[in-house]
XYZ file of N, CA and C in Angstrom:
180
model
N 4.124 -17.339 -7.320
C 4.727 -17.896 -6.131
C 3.866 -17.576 -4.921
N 2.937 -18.479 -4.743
C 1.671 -17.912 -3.828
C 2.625 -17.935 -2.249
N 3.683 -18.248 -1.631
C 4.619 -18.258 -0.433
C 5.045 -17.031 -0.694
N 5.385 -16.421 -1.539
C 5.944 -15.350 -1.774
C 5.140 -13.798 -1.370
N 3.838 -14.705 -1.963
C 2.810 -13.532 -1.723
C 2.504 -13.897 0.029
N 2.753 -14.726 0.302
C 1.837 -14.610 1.674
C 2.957 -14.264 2.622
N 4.196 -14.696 2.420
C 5.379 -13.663 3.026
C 5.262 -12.215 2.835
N 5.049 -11.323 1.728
C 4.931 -10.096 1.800
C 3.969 -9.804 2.073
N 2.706 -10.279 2.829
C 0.881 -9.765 3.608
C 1.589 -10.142 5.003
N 2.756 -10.999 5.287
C 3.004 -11.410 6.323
C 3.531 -10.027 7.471
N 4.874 -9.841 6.196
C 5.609 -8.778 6.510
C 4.979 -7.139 6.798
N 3.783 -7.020 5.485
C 2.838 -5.738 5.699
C 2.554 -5.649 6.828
N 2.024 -6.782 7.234
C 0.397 -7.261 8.202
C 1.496 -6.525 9.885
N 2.677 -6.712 9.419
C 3.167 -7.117 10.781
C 4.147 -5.773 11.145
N 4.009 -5.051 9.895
C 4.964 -3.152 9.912
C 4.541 -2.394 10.883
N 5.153 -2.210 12.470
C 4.478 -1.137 13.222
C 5.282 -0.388 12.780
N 6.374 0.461 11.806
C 6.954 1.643 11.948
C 6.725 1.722 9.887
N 5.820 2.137 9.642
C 4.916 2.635 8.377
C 5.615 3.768 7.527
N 6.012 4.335 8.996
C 6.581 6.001 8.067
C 8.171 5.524 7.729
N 8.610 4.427 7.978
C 10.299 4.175 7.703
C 9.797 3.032 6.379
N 8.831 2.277 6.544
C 8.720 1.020 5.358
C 7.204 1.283 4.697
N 7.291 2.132 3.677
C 6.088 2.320 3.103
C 5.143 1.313 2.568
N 4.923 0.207 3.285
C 4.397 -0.598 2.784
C 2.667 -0.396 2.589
N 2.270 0.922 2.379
C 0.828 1.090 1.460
C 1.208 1.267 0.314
N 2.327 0.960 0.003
C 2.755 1.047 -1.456
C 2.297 -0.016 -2.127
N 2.138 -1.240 -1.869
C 2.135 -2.367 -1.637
C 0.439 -2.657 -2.414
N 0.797 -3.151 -3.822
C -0.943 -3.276 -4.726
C -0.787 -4.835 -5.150
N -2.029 -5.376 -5.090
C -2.737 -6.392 -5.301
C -2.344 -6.484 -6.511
N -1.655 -8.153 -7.026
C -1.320 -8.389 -8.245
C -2.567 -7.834 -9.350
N -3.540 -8.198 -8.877
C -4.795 -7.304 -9.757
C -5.033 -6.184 -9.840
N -4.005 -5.477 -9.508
C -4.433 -3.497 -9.549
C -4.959 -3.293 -8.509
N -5.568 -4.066 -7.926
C -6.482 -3.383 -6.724
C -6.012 -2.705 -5.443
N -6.149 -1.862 -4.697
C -5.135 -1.162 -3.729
C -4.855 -2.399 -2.332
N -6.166 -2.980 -1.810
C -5.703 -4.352 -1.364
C -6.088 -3.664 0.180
N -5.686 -4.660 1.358
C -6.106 -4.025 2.903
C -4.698 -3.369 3.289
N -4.968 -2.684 4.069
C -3.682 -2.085 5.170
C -3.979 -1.881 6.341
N -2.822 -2.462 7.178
C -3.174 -2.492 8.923
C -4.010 -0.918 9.173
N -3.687 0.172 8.986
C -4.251 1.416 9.109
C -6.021 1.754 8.382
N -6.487 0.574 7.765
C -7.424 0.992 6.809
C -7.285 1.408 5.630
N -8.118 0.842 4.396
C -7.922 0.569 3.473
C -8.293 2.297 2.667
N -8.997 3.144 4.192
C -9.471 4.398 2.979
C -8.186 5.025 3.518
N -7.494 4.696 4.718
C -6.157 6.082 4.972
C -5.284 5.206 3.862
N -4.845 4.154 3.042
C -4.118 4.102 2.540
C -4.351 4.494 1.256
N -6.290 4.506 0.607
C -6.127 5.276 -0.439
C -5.424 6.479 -0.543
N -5.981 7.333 1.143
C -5.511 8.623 0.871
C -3.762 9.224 0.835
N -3.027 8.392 1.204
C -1.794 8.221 1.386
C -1.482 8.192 0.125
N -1.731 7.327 -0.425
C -1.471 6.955 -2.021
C -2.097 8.171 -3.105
N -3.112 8.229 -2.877
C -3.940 10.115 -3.377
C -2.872 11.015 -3.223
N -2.587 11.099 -1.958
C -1.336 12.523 -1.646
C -0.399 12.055 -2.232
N 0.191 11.227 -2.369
C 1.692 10.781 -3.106
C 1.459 11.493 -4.725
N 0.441 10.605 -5.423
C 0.396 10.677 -6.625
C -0.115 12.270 -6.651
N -0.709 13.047 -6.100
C -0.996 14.543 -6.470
C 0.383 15.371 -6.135
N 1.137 14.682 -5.972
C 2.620 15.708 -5.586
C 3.709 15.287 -6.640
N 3.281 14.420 -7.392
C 4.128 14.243 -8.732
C 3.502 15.347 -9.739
N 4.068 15.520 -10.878
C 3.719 15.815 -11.805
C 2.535 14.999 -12.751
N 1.152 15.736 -13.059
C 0.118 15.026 -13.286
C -0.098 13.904 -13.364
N -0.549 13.960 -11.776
C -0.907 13.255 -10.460
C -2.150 12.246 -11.144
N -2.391 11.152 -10.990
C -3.360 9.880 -11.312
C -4.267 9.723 -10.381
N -5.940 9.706 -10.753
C -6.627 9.172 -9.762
C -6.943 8.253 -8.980
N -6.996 7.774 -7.722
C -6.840 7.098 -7.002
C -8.469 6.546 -7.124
């Protein structure tokens, strides 16, 4: 549903309050981590810290 997808880059694109709607959660139907208004390396690292605070944590 390519509307679907461009509604949710719409909605990302457009999140000024990040820390209430985690939208770096937010991955490229292809696995890929994808852009974020903040930059694409603070959202690796966002996503890095998440996954190292679970129980054996996945590389980013």
């Amino acid at each position: 549903r390519p509307k679907a997808m461009q509604a949710v880059g719409s909605a990302v694109g457009a999140n000024h309050i990040a820390y209430l709607i985690p939208c770096h959660r937010v991955i490229r139907k292809d696995g890929l981590l994808g852009a974020y208004r903040w930059s694409a390396t603070r959202k690796k690292s966002i996503i890095g810290w998440e996954l190292a605070q679970t129980d054996g944590g996945v590389d980013v």
